[in-house]
XYZ file of N, CA and C in Angstrom:
468
model
N 33.502 10.321 43.427
C 33.800 9.747 42.136
C 32.706 8.765 41.712
N 32.199 7.980 42.698
C 31.144 7.031 42.389
C 29.879 7.748 41.932
N 29.589 8.892 42.571
C 28.403 9.658 42.195
C 28.533 10.189 40.765
N 29.710 10.673 40.443
C 29.945 11.211 39.110
C 29.798 10.110 38.056
N 30.336 8.941 38.315
C 30.234 7.812 37.398
C 28.781 7.370 37.266
N 28.043 7.297 38.377
C 26.628 6.921 38.349
C 25.813 7.936 37.564
N 26.101 9.201 37.780
C 25.400 10.252 37.060
C 25.683 10.175 35.564
N 26.915 9.916 35.193
C 27.293 9.783 33.796
C 26.573 8.602 33.147
N 26.469 7.477 33.824
C 25.772 6.300 33.302
C 24.295 6.609 33.100
N 23.668 7.285 34.063
C 22.261 7.661 33.941
C 22.023 8.612 32.769
N 22.886 9.593 32.618
C 22.748 10.543 31.518
C 22.858 9.816 30.181
N 23.814 8.921 30.046
C 23.978 8.173 28.806
C 22.785 7.267 28.546
N 22.266 6.632 29.582
C 21.126 5.735 29.424
C 19.893 6.490 28.943
N 19.619 7.645 29.536
C 18.433 8.405 29.148
C 18.609 9.146 27.834
N 19.803 9.528 27.509
C 19.997 10.243 26.250
C 19.928 9.304 25.057
N 20.148 8.020 25.256
C 20.074 7.077 24.143
C 18.644 6.636 23.867
N 17.729 6.921 24.784
C 16.327 6.593 24.558
C 15.725 7.643 23.642
N 15.004 7.184 22.636
C 14.421 8.097 21.671
C 13.041 7.592 21.293
N 12.112 8.498 21.200
C 10.790 8.126 20.740
C 10.731 8.351 19.243
N 10.709 7.263 18.498
C 10.653 7.329 17.047
C 9.358 6.667 16.605
N 8.252 7.316 16.888
C 6.946 6.773 16.583
C 6.544 7.212 15.181
N 6.102 6.247 14.370
C 5.634 6.556 13.030
C 4.183 6.102 12.919
N 3.320 6.997 12.500
C 1.921 6.670 12.311
C 1.667 6.421 10.832
N 0.874 5.422 10.552
C 0.519 5.098 9.180
C -0.905 5.548 8.915
N -1.108 6.838 8.984
C -2.439 7.384 8.802
C -2.319 8.619 7.943
N -2.648 8.606 6.698
C -3.147 7.501 5.882
C -2.020 6.577 5.416
N -2.419 5.465 4.790
C -1.417 4.495 4.373
C -1.972 3.546 3.318
N -1.081 3.089 2.441
C -1.336 1.961 1.553
C -0.165 1.024 1.770
N -0.459 -0.184 2.228
C 0.615 -1.137 2.500
C 0.093 -2.560 2.420
N 1.015 -3.506 2.375
C 0.656 -4.918 2.325
C 1.903 -5.780 2.301
N 1.686 -7.063 2.193
C 2.779 -8.030 2.078
C 2.904 -8.381 0.594
N 3.966 -7.880 -0.045
C 4.209 -8.148 -1.465
C 5.278 -9.222 -1.583
N 4.896 -10.343 -2.174
C 5.829 -11.467 -2.336
C 6.542 -11.784 -1.028
N 5.770 -11.859 0.051
C 6.217 -12.245 1.396
C 7.129 -11.224 2.082
N 7.125 -9.982 1.610
C 7.886 -8.920 2.265
C 7.001 -7.689 2.422
N 7.209 -6.950 3.506
C 6.416 -5.761 3.775
C 6.632 -4.729 2.683
N 5.524 -4.165 2.182
C 5.568 -3.117 1.170
C 4.709 -1.961 1.661
N 5.222 -0.735 1.560
C 4.480 0.447 2.000
C 4.683 1.570 0.982
N 3.578 2.156 0.558
C 3.638 3.280 -0.368
C 4.141 4.523 0.358
N 4.896 5.351 -0.352
C 5.352 6.614 0.222
C 4.422 7.762 -0.162
N 3.592 7.537 -1.178
C 2.589 8.502 -1.585
C 1.371 7.725 -2.074
N 0.192 8.343 -2.029
C -1.054 7.628 -2.330
C -2.140 8.627 -2.639
N -3.184 8.128 -3.311
C -4.361 8.945 -3.575
C -5.519 8.030 -3.926
N -6.721 8.537 -3.762
C -7.934 7.854 -4.191
C -8.659 8.804 -5.128
N -9.140 8.270 -6.249
C -9.812 9.083 -7.253
C -11.194 8.508 -7.522
N -12.211 9.354 -7.461
C -13.557 8.955 -7.840
C -13.685 9.137 -9.345
N -14.090 8.077 -10.041
C -14.242 8.139 -11.483
C -15.626 8.668 -11.846
N -15.741 9.218 -13.036
C -17.016 9.743 -13.516
C -18.079 8.642 -13.616
N -17.642 7.384 -13.848
C -18.593 6.276 -13.978
C -19.002 5.683 -12.621
N -18.557 6.290 -11.507
C -18.946 5.812 -10.184
C -17.950 4.876 -9.539
N -16.842 4.610 -10.200
C -15.829 3.708 -9.664
C -14.797 4.430 -8.804
N -13.902 3.642 -8.241
C -12.840 4.143 -7.372
C -11.495 3.643 -7.873
N -10.497 4.514 -7.832
C -9.111 4.115 -8.119
C -8.274 4.522 -6.916
N -7.600 3.554 -6.297
C -6.658 3.814 -5.209
C -5.270 3.540 -5.759
N -4.381 4.524 -5.644
C -3.031 4.402 -6.186
C -2.014 4.611 -5.074
N -1.032 3.708 -5.005
C 0.079 3.827 -4.067
C 1.385 3.833 -4.833
N 2.323 4.687 -4.408
C 3.597 4.858 -5.113
C 4.774 4.653 -4.160
N 5.860 4.096 -4.697
C 7.181 4.188 -4.088
C 8.072 4.826 -5.150
N 9.363 4.880 -4.907
C 10.262 5.494 -5.892
C 10.237 4.786 -7.242
N 10.072 3.458 -7.242
C 10.145 2.689 -8.482
C 8.883 1.890 -8.776
N 7.909 1.917 -7.872
C 6.746 1.047 -8.004
C 5.440 1.842 -7.985
N 4.443 1.303 -8.689
C 3.102 1.869 -8.668
C 2.105 0.723 -8.517
N 1.217 0.863 -7.547
C 0.142 -0.093 -7.304
C -1.172 0.630 -7.573
N -2.028 0.047 -8.423
C -3.321 0.659 -8.743
C -4.429 -0.362 -8.485
N -5.393 0.029 -7.651
C -6.559 -0.798 -7.343
C -7.788 -0.094 -7.906
N -8.597 -0.804 -8.707
C -9.792 -0.207 -9.310
C -11.019 -1.027 -8.944
N -12.074 -0.324 -8.538
C -13.365 -0.975 -8.314
C -14.413 -0.280 -9.176
N -15.479 -0.998 -9.488
C -16.526 -0.470 -10.345
C -17.510 0.410 -9.589
N -17.382 0.463 -8.263
C -18.323 1.206 -7.445
C -17.618 1.665 -6.173
N -18.206 2.614 -5.454
C -17.619 3.076 -4.195
C -18.386 2.579 -2.978
N -19.426 1.784 -3.213
C -20.224 1.242 -2.121
C -19.390 0.246 -1.325
N -19.404 0.329 0.007
C -18.687 -0.671 0.797
C -19.121 -2.087 0.432
N -18.129 -2.951 0.295
C -18.377 -4.338 -0.093
C -17.114 -4.931 -0.680
N -17.208 -6.189 -1.095
C -16.064 -6.901 -1.662
C -16.212 -6.988 -3.168
N -15.150 -6.622 -3.875
C -15.126 -6.616 -5.328
C -14.109 -7.652 -5.795
N -14.588 -8.676 -6.504
C -13.731 -9.760 -6.993
C -12.918 -9.286 -8.191
N -11.674 -9.762 -8.276
C -10.771 -9.435 -9.375
C -10.638 -10.647 -10.279
N -10.394 -10.426 -11.539
C -10.190 -11.526 -12.472
C -10.759 -11.188 -13.831
N -10.766 -12.187 -14.705
C -11.241 -11.985 -16.072
C -12.723 -11.645 -16.082
N -13.108 -10.760 -16.990
C -14.506 -10.440 -17.179
C -15.103 -9.517 -16.136
N -14.283 -8.798 -15.384
C -14.781 -7.872 -14.377
C -14.135 -6.505 -14.561
N -14.861 -5.475 -14.171
C -14.320 -4.111 -14.272
C -13.373 -3.797 -13.119
N -13.304 -4.668 -12.139
C -12.413 -4.482 -10.986
C -11.045 -5.051 -11.325
N -9.992 -4.350 -10.906
C -8.654 -4.836 -11.258
C -7.605 -4.325 -10.279
N -6.462 -4.974 -10.311
C -5.279 -4.539 -9.580
C -4.106 -4.624 -10.546
N -3.294 -3.578 -10.574
C -2.093 -3.593 -11.399
C -0.907 -3.150 -10.551
N 0.258 -3.658 -10.925
C 1.503 -3.324 -10.248
C 2.553 -3.121 -11.330
N 3.358 -2.079 -11.203
C 4.453 -1.875 -12.151
C 5.717 -1.479 -11.408
N 6.826 -1.920 -11.958
C 8.152 -1.610 -11.429
C 8.959 -1.012 -12.573
N 9.530 0.174 -12.342
C 10.316 0.848 -13.370
C 11.639 1.312 -12.768
N 12.743 0.861 -13.356
C 14.075 1.291 -12.904
C 15.083 1.047 -14.015
N 16.018 1.952 -14.144
C 17.123 1.826 -15.102
C 16.634 1.502 -16.512
N 15.547 2.132 -16.932
C 15.041 1.936 -18.286
C 14.254 0.655 -18.487
N 14.063 -0.108 -17.440
C 13.298 -1.347 -17.538
C 11.961 -1.177 -16.836
N 10.895 -1.590 -17.494
C 9.561 -1.529 -16.905
C 8.931 -2.913 -16.950
N 8.428 -3.356 -15.795
C 7.754 -4.640 -15.697
C 6.352 -4.377 -15.150
N 5.329 -4.873 -15.861
C 3.941 -4.629 -15.492
C 3.226 -5.942 -15.173
N 2.351 -5.882 -14.183
C 1.545 -7.030 -13.764
C 0.096 -6.587 -13.680
N -0.823 -7.514 -13.969
C -2.243 -7.181 -13.894
C -3.065 -8.413 -13.560
N -4.170 -8.173 -12.847
C -5.127 -9.250 -12.629
C -5.948 -9.379 -13.910
N -6.490 -10.506 -14.132
C -7.256 -10.789 -15.351
C -7.303 -12.287 -15.514
N -6.982 -12.777 -16.708
C -6.996 -14.211 -16.976
C -6.017 -14.929 -16.047
N -6.482 -15.953 -15.374
C -5.683 -16.774 -14.448
C -5.078 -15.980 -13.297
N -5.633 -14.834 -12.989
C -5.193 -14.060 -11.830
C -6.418 -13.846 -10.946
N -6.198 -13.828 -9.647
C -7.324 -13.752 -8.723
C -7.072 -12.707 -7.652
N -8.125 -12.387 -6.929
C -7.981 -11.488 -5.803
C -9.272 -10.772 -5.497
N -9.178 -9.849 -4.545
C -10.344 -9.047 -4.192
C -9.923 -7.742 -3.544
N -10.797 -6.765 -3.689
C -10.645 -5.467 -3.037
C -11.903 -5.282 -2.198
N -11.735 -4.971 -0.936
C -12.873 -4.734 -0.052
C -12.857 -3.288 0.392
N -13.919 -2.569 0.061
C -14.090 -1.210 0.572
C -14.846 -1.341 1.881
N -14.221 -0.928 2.968
C -14.840 -1.029 4.287
C -15.603 0.228 4.654
N -15.066 1.392 4.242
C -15.677 2.636 4.669
C -15.327 3.761 3.705
N -16.340 4.549 3.359
C -16.133 5.811 2.654
C -16.639 6.889 3.595
N -15.717 7.597 4.213
C -16.058 8.642 5.170
C -16.268 9.938 4.390
N -17.530 10.277 4.138
C -17.827 11.463 3.340
C -17.451 12.755 4.063
N -17.477 12.734 5.396
C -17.125 13.933 6.166
C -15.658 14.307 5.964
N -14.771 13.313 6.024
C -13.341 13.589 5.844
C -12.882 13.357 4.410
N -13.750 12.744 3.565
C -13.392 12.475 2.175
C -12.297 11.445 2.043
N -12.395 10.334 2.810
C -11.361 9.297 2.772
C -11.977 7.904 2.605
N -11.173 6.994 2.023
C -11.556 5.595 1.859
C -10.658 4.705 2.706
N -11.255 3.627 3.217
C -10.528 2.614 3.967
C -10.966 1.243 3.458
N -10.012 0.325 3.328
C -10.356 -1.014 2.869
C -9.171 -1.948 2.889
N -9.369 -3.115 2.282
C -8.345 -4.153 2.227
C -8.240 -4.695 0.808
N -7.126 -5.373 0.528
C -6.964 -6.003 -0.782
C -6.002 -7.174 -0.685
N -6.161 -8.084 -1.629
C -5.215 -9.188 -1.832
C -5.386 -9.653 -3.262
N -4.265 -10.043 -3.895
C -4.362 -10.502 -5.277
C -3.077 -11.186 -5.730
N -3.228 -11.960 -6.813
C -2.111 -12.512 -7.580
C -2.268 -11.951 -8.981
N -1.226 -11.317 -9.485
C -1.270 -10.713 -10.813
C -0.167 -11.303 -11.678
N -0.479 -11.511 -12.952
C 0.479 -12.082 -13.892
C 1.248 -10.984 -14.613
N 2.495 -11.312 -14.965
C 3.336 -10.375 -15.717
C 2.785 -10.214 -17.125
N 2.783 -8.963 -17.585
C 2.329 -8.646 -18.935
C 3.533 -8.477 -19.849
N 3.380 -8.814 -21.109
C 4.442 -8.589 -22.080
C 5.584 -9.581 -21.957
N 6.690 -9.218 -22.577
C 7.852 -10.108 -22.665
C 9.047 -9.614 -21.878
N 8.848 -8.825 -20.866
C 9.976 -8.306 -20.082
C 10.761 -9.465 -19.482
N 12.073 -9.397 -19.607
C 12.941 -10.453 -19.084
C 13.015 -10.354 -17.569
N 13.031 -9.143 -17.054
C 13.149 -8.931 -15.603
C 11.857 -9.299 -14.901
N 11.975 -9.623 -13.629
C 10.801 -9.844 -12.795
C 10.280 -11.266 -12.820
N 9.591 -11.627 -11.741
C 8.952 -12.934 -11.648
C 7.723 -12.970 -12.542
N 7.176 -14.152 -12.778
C 5.997 -14.270 -13.637
C 4.717 -13.849 -12.924
N 4.729 -13.858 -11.585
C 3.550 -13.488 -10.795
C 3.992 -12.598 -9.641
N 3.185 -11.604 -9.309
C 3.386 -10.807 -8.106
C 2.173 -11.068 -7.212
N 2.424 -11.221 -5.917
C 1.365 -11.540 -4.965
C 1.328 -10.507 -3.850
N 0.147 -9.992 -3.580
C -0.082 -9.105 -2.431
C -1.026 -9.814 -1.472
N -0.669 -9.810 -0.191
C -1.509 -10.369 0.867
C -1.654 -9.321 1.958
N -2.721 -9.414 2.701
C -2.959 -8.525 3.848
C -2.770 -7.057 3.491
N -3.212 -6.680 2.305
C -3.108 -5.296 1.870
C -4.162 -4.418 2.528
N -3.773 -3.195 2.819
C -4.663 -2.242 3.475
C -4.491 -0.873 2.845
N -5.612 -0.190 2.589
C -5.568 1.245 2.303
C -6.408 1.897 3.389
N -5.816 2.876 4.065
C -6.419 3.423 5.271
C -6.483 4.936 5.205
N -7.692 5.469 5.250
C -7.951 6.920 5.248
C -7.264 7.625 4.070
N -7.394 7.056 2.874
C -6.779 7.648 1.690
C -7.656 8.803 1.208
N -7.102 10.014 1.093
C -7.892 11.177 0.668
C -8.380 11.056 -0.776
N -9.584 11.561 -1.030
C -10.250 11.421 -2.315
C -10.152 12.696 -3.130
N -9.944 12.516 -4.445
C -10.054 13.612 -5.398
C -11.017 13.155 -6.486
N -11.720 14.081 -7.114
C -12.631 13.740 -8.200
C -11.871 13.764 -9.513
N -12.264 12.892 -10.429
C -11.593 12.829 -11.730
C -12.262 13.757 -12.702
């Protein structure tokens, strides 16, 4: 009886163990307003003018990062620059949009453009102000420790 009970305990112990490994390759993610945010879909687009657009999507949110060039380096965000970050939230007929520009700051860093695999890797952080008169949403959205990793490229 003791053997049967021991065997049953072992079977239950091993059957409850599960390997639930999730790889974030590729990925667009960051800390949005002090909470983890991860896109469920993403893409990188090369613009005809030589710029890059990285887009991350969730069911209700869209994050768009734009740089004026694809050369690895840091691109400052704010007023008077072609580089920008925008965030929008749409649900139940309400749309709230945020953008870097006047009184908004941040940067996008392109770390690597792997031409062999056609992917971009980099980092981003920014504070964007709410656009328009939408009642919903905070006045500022903040992204910290943002990463886009091995995002596949398409030409525009």
